[in-house]
Amino acid sequence: MKKGLKKKNKLLSVYQKALAVCGVFFCTVFGSAMPAFAMNGNADPVTYINNFYTIICSVITAIGAIVLLWAIVQFTIALKGHDSGQRASSVIGIGAGILLICAPWIVKAIAGV
């Protein structure tokens, strides 16, 4: 009888600790919320859109550079191994990398921005 009571008290203690941890977590998350206020009328939303466009273009250009470097390495490995299938896929990768690097300028040329 005493053994079952000990086990029950231990289980109750574990539940109490878990409840206390969850309570502290929720109080921290919801108690430290900061209010967000609207900006004054002197902020132009077009500048924020242009900044976002610039960031996206930078990310796409960086991804294109990574793809281009990877494809060049694959092409040199294919030349050394005389593998025509890998050589063809690496040439396609080189083209895709160049296209990704030039994508922001292509979009500007098409959109006329």
JSON list of C-alpha atoms in Angstrom, two decimals:
[
{"chain": "A", "resi": 1, "resn": "MET", "atom": "CA", "xyz": [0.00, 0.00, 0.00]},
{"chain": "A", "resi": 2, "resn": "LYS", "atom": "CA", "xyz": [2.79, 2.37, 0.89]},
{"chain": "A", "resi": 3, "resn": "LYS", "atom": "CA", "xyz": [4.58, 1.62, -2.39]},
{"chain": "A", "resi": 4, "resn": "GLY", "atom": "CA", "xyz": [1.54, 2.56, -4.48]},
{"chain": "A", "resi": 5, "resn": "LEU", "atom": "CA", "xyz": [1.12, 5.80, -2.51]},
{"chain": "A", "resi": 6, "resn": "LYS", "atom": "CA", "xyz": [4.76, 6.73, -3.11]},
{"chain": "A", "resi": 7, "resn": "LYS", "atom": "CA", "xyz": [4.37, 6.12, -6.83]},
{"chain": "A", "resi": 8, "resn": "LYS", "atom": "CA", "xyz": [1.20, 8.23, -6.92]},
{"chain": "A", "resi": 9, "resn": "ASN", "atom": "CA", "xyz": [2.88, 11.10, -5.06]},
{"chain": "A", "resi": 10, "resn": "LYS", "atom": "CA", "xyz": [5.87, 10.95, -7.40]},
{"chain": "A", "resi": 11, "resn": "LEU", "atom": "CA", "xyz": [3.60, 11.04, -10.45]},
{"chain": "A", "resi": 12, "resn": "LEU", "atom": "CA", "xyz": [1.66, 13.94, -8.95]},
{"chain": "A", "resi": 13, "resn": "SER", "atom": "CA", "xyz": [4.93, 15.78, -8.35]},
{"chain": "A", "resi": 14, "resn": "VAL", "atom": "CA", "xyz": [5.96, 15.28, -12.00]},
{"chain": "A", "resi": 15, "resn": "TYR", "atom": "CA", "xyz": [2.60, 16.63, -13.18]},
{"chain": "A", "resi": 16, "resn": "GLN", "atom": "CA", "xyz": [2.89, 19.63, -10.89]},
{"chain": "A", "resi": 17, "resn": "LYS", "atom": "CA", "xyz": [6.37, 20.44, -12.19]},
{"chain": "A", "resi": 18, "resn": "ALA", "atom": "CA", "xyz": [5.21, 20.12, -15.80]},
{"chain": "A", "resi": 19, "resn": "LEU", "atom": "CA", "xyz": [2.23, 22.36, -15.07]},
{"chain": "A", "resi": 20, "resn": "ALA", "atom": "CA", "xyz": [4.50, 24.92, -13.41]},
{"chain": "A", "resi": 21, "resn": "VAL", "atom": "CA", "xyz": [6.87, 24.92, -16.40]},
{"chain": "A", "resi": 22, "resn": "CYS", "atom": "CA", "xyz": [3.96, 25.36, -18.83]},
{"chain": "A", "resi": 23, "resn": "GLY", "atom": "CA", "xyz": [2.55, 28.17, -16.69]},
{"chain": "A", "resi": 24, "resn": "VAL", "atom": "CA", "xyz": [5.85, 30.03, -16.61]},
{"chain": "A", "resi": 25, "resn": "PHE", "atom": "CA", "xyz": [6.24, 29.54, -20.36]},
{"chain": "A", "resi": 26, "resn": "PHE", "atom": "CA", "xyz": [2.80, 30.94, -21.18]},
{"chain": "A", "resi": 27, "resn": "CYS", "atom": "CA", "xyz": [3.22, 33.85, -18.76]},
{"chain": "A", "resi": 28, "resn": "THR", "atom": "CA", "xyz": [6.54, 34.69, -20.37]},
{"chain": "A", "resi": 29, "resn": "VAL", "atom": "CA", "xyz": [5.21, 34.47, -23.92]},
{"chain": "A", "resi": 30, "resn": "PHE", "atom": "CA", "xyz": [1.99, 36.37, -23.39]},
{"chain": "A", "resi": 31, "resn": "GLY", "atom": "CA", "xyz": [3.26, 38.71, -20.69]},
{"chain": "A", "resi": 32, "resn": "SER", "atom": "CA", "xyz": [6.14, 40.06, -22.71]},
{"chain": "A", "resi": 33, "resn": "ALA", "atom": "CA", "xyz": [4.14, 40.98, -25.80]},
{"chain": "A", "resi": 34, "resn": "MET", "atom": "CA", "xyz": [5.01, 44.40, -27.15]},
{"chain": "A", "resi": 35, "resn": "PRO", "atom": "CA", "xyz": [2.37, 46.56, -28.77]},
{"chain": "A", "resi": 36, "resn": "ALA", "atom": "CA", "xyz": [2.88, 47.57, -32.38]},
{"chain": "A", "resi": 37, "resn": "PHE", "atom": "CA", "xyz": [1.92, 51.11, -33.25]},
{"chain": "A", "resi": 38, "resn": "ALA", "atom": "CA", "xyz": [1.22, 52.48, -36.69]},
{"chain": "A", "resi": 39, "resn": "MET", "atom": "CA", "xyz": [3.81, 54.81, -38.19]},
{"chain": "A", "resi": 40, "resn": "ASN", "atom": "CA", "xyz": [3.31, 58.44, -38.90]},
{"chain": "A", "resi": 41, "resn": "GLY", "atom": "CA", "xyz": [2.02, 59.48, -42.29]},
{"chain": "A", "resi": 42, "resn": "ASN", "atom": "CA", "xyz": [5.47, 60.47, -43.57]},
{"chain": "A", "resi": 43, "resn": "ALA", "atom": "CA", "xyz": [6.58, 56.92, -44.45]},
{"chain": "A", "resi": 44, "resn": "ASP", "atom": "CA", "xyz": [6.24, 56.00, -48.12]},
{"chain": "A", "resi": 45, "resn": "PRO", "atom": "CA", "xyz": [5.19, 52.38, -48.68]},
{"chain": "A", "resi": 46, "resn": "VAL", "atom": "CA", "xyz": [6.89, 52.33, -52.10]},
{"chain": "A", "resi": 47, "resn": "THR", "atom": "CA", "xyz": [10.30, 52.61, -50.44]},
{"chain": "A", "resi": 48, "resn": "TYR", "atom": "CA", "xyz": [9.57, 49.52, -48.36]},
{"chain": "A", "resi": 49, "resn": "ILE", "atom": "CA", "xyz": [8.48, 47.60, -51.45]},
{"chain": "A", "resi": 50, "resn": "ASN", "atom": "CA", "xyz": [11.65, 48.70, -53.27]},
{"chain": "A", "resi": 51, "resn": "ASN", "atom": "CA", "xyz": [13.79, 47.62, -50.31]},
{"chain": "A", "resi": 52, "resn": "PHE", "atom": "CA", "xyz": [12.06, 44.23, -50.26]},
{"chain": "A", "resi": 53, "resn": "TYR", "atom": "CA", "xyz": [12.59, 43.89, -54.03]},
{"chain": "A", "resi": 54, "resn": "THR", "atom": "CA", "xyz": [16.29, 44.68, -53.57]},
{"chain": "A", "resi": 55, "resn": "ILE", "atom": "CA", "xyz": [16.64, 42.03, -50.86]},
{"chain": "A", "resi": 56, "resn": "ILE", "atom": "CA", "xyz": [14.89, 39.40, -52.98]},
{"chain": "A", "resi": 57, "resn": "CYS", "atom": "CA", "xyz": [17.08, 40.25, -55.97]},
{"chain": "A", "resi": 58, "resn": "SER", "atom": "CA", "xyz": [20.20, 39.92, -53.84]},
{"chain": "A", "resi": 59, "resn": "VAL", "atom": "CA", "xyz": [19.10, 36.51, -52.57]},
{"chain": "A", "resi": 60, "resn": "ILE", "atom": "CA", "xyz": [18.32, 35.28, -56.10]},
{"chain": "A", "resi": 61, "resn": "THR", "atom": "CA", "xyz": [21.68, 36.54, -57.37]},
{"chain": "A", "resi": 62, "resn": "ALA", "atom": "CA", "xyz": [23.50, 34.78, -54.51]},
{"chain": "A", "resi": 63, "resn": "ILE", "atom": "CA", "xyz": [21.66, 31.53, -55.20]},
{"chain": "A", "resi": 64, "resn": "GLY", "atom": "CA", "xyz": [22.56, 31.89, -58.88]},
{"chain": "A", "resi": 65, "resn": "ALA", "atom": "CA", "xyz": [26.23, 32.32, -58.00]},
{"chain": "A", "resi": 66, "resn": "ILE", "atom": "CA", "xyz": [26.14, 29.19, -55.84]},
{"chain": "A", "resi": 67, "resn": "VAL", "atom": "CA", "xyz": [24.43, 27.18, -58.60]},
{"chain": "A", "resi": 68, "resn": "LEU", "atom": "CA", "xyz": [26.95, 28.46, -61.15]},
{"chain": "A", "resi": 69, "resn": "LEU", "atom": "CA", "xyz": [29.94, 27.51, -59.00]},
{"chain": "A", "resi": 70, "resn": "TRP", "atom": "CA", "xyz": [28.48, 24.07, -58.27]},
{"chain": "A", "resi": 71, "resn": "ALA", "atom": "CA", "xyz": [27.80, 23.47, -61.98]},
{"chain": "A", "resi": 72, "resn": "ILE", "atom": "CA", "xyz": [31.33, 24.52, -62.94]},
{"chain": "A", "resi": 73, "resn": "VAL", "atom": "CA", "xyz": [32.76, 22.05, -60.42]},
{"chain": "A", "resi": 74, "resn": "GLN", "atom": "CA", "xyz": [30.47, 19.32, -61.77]},
{"chain": "A", "resi": 75, "resn": "PHE", "atom": "CA", "xyz": [31.57, 20.16, -65.32]},
{"chain": "A", "resi": 76, "resn": "THR", "atom": "CA", "xyz": [35.24, 19.83, -64.44]},
{"chain": "A", "resi": 77, "resn": "ILE", "atom": "CA", "xyz": [34.56, 16.50, -62.73]},
{"chain": "A", "resi": 78, "resn": "ALA", "atom": "CA", "xyz": [32.64, 15.33, -65.84]},
{"chain": "A", "resi": 79, "resn": "LEU", "atom": "CA", "xyz": [35.52, 16.36, -68.10]},
{"chain": "A", "resi": 80, "resn": "LYS", "atom": "CA", "xyz": [37.96, 14.41, -65.98]},
{"chain": "A", "resi": 81, "resn": "GLY", "atom": "CA", "xyz": [35.71, 11.33, -65.84]},
{"chain": "A", "resi": 82, "resn": "HIS", "atom": "CA", "xyz": [34.62, 11.46, -69.52]},
{"chain": "A", "resi": 83, "resn": "ASP", "atom": "CA", "xyz": [30.94, 11.31, -68.52]},
{"chain": "A", "resi": 84, "resn": "SER", "atom": "CA", "xyz": [28.82, 12.89, -71.23]},
{"chain": "A", "resi": 85, "resn": "GLY", "atom": "CA", "xyz": [25.53, 12.72, -69.28]},
{"chain": "A", "resi": 86, "resn": "GLN", "atom": "CA", "xyz": [26.98, 14.55, -66.31]},
{"chain": "A", "resi": 87, "resn": "ARG", "atom": "CA", "xyz": [28.64, 17.02, -68.68]},
{"chain": "A", "resi": 88, "resn": "ALA", "atom": "CA", "xyz": [25.29, 17.85, -70.31]},
{"chain": "A", "resi": 89, "resn": "SER", "atom": "CA", "xyz": [23.54, 18.31, -66.97]},
{"chain": "A", "resi": 90, "resn": "SER", "atom": "CA", "xyz": [26.34, 20.53, -65.70]},
{"chain": "A", "resi": 91, "resn": "VAL", "atom": "CA", "xyz": [26.11, 22.71, -68.82]},
{"chain": "A", "resi": 92, "resn": "ILE", "atom": "CA", "xyz": [22.39, 23.10, -68.09]},
{"chain": "A", "resi": 93, "resn": "GLY", "atom": "CA", "xyz": [23.32, 24.01, -64.50]},
{"chain": "A", "resi": 94, "resn": "ILE", "atom": "CA", "xyz": [25.78, 26.62, -65.75]},
{"chain": "A", "resi": 95, "resn": "GLY", "atom": "CA", "xyz": [23.04, 28.13, -67.91]},
{"chain": "A", "resi": 96, "resn": "ALA", "atom": "CA", "xyz": [20.62, 28.13, -64.98]},
{"chain": "A", "resi": 97, "resn": "GLY", "atom": "CA", "xyz": [23.19, 29.79, -62.73]},
{"chain": "A", "resi": 98, "resn": "ILE", "atom": "CA", "xyz": [23.86, 32.52, -65.27]},
{"chain": "A", "resi": 99, "resn": "LEU", "atom": "CA", "xyz": [20.11, 33.02, -65.71]},
{"chain": "A", "resi": 100, "resn": "LEU", "atom": "CA", "xyz": [19.60, 33.32, -61.94]},
{"chain": "A", "resi": 101, "resn": "ILE", "atom": "CA", "xyz": [22.46, 35.79, -61.63]},
{"chain": "A", "resi": 102, "resn": "CYS", "atom": "CA", "xyz": [20.98, 37.94, -64.40]},
{"chain": "A", "resi": 103, "resn": "ALA", "atom": "CA", "xyz": [17.33, 37.53, -63.27]},
{"chain": "A", "resi": 104, "resn": "PRO", "atom": "CA", "xyz": [16.99, 40.94, -61.56]},
{"chain": "A", "resi": 105, "resn": "TRP", "atom": "CA", "xyz": [18.19, 42.74, -64.68]},
{"chain": "A", "resi": 106, "resn": "ILE", "atom": "CA", "xyz": [15.96, 40.62, -66.90]},
{"chain": "A", "resi": 107, "resn": "VAL", "atom": "CA", "xyz": [12.93, 41.48, -64.77]},
{"chain": "A", "resi": 108, "resn": "LYS", "atom": "CA", "xyz": [13.83, 45.18, -64.90]},
{"chain": "A", "resi": 109, "resn": "ALA", "atom": "CA", "xyz": [14.20, 45.03, -68.68]},
{"chain": "A", "resi": 110, "resn": "ILE", "atom": "CA", "xyz": [10.86, 43.26, -69.14]},
{"chain": "A", "resi": 111, "resn": "ALA", "atom": "CA", "xyz": [8.94, 45.42, -66.66]},
{"chain": "A", "resi": 112, "resn": "GLY", "atom": "CA", "xyz": [10.57, 48.62, -67.86]},
{"chain": "A", "resi": 113, "resn": "VAL", "atom": "CA", "xyz": [11.36, 49.74, -64.32]}
]
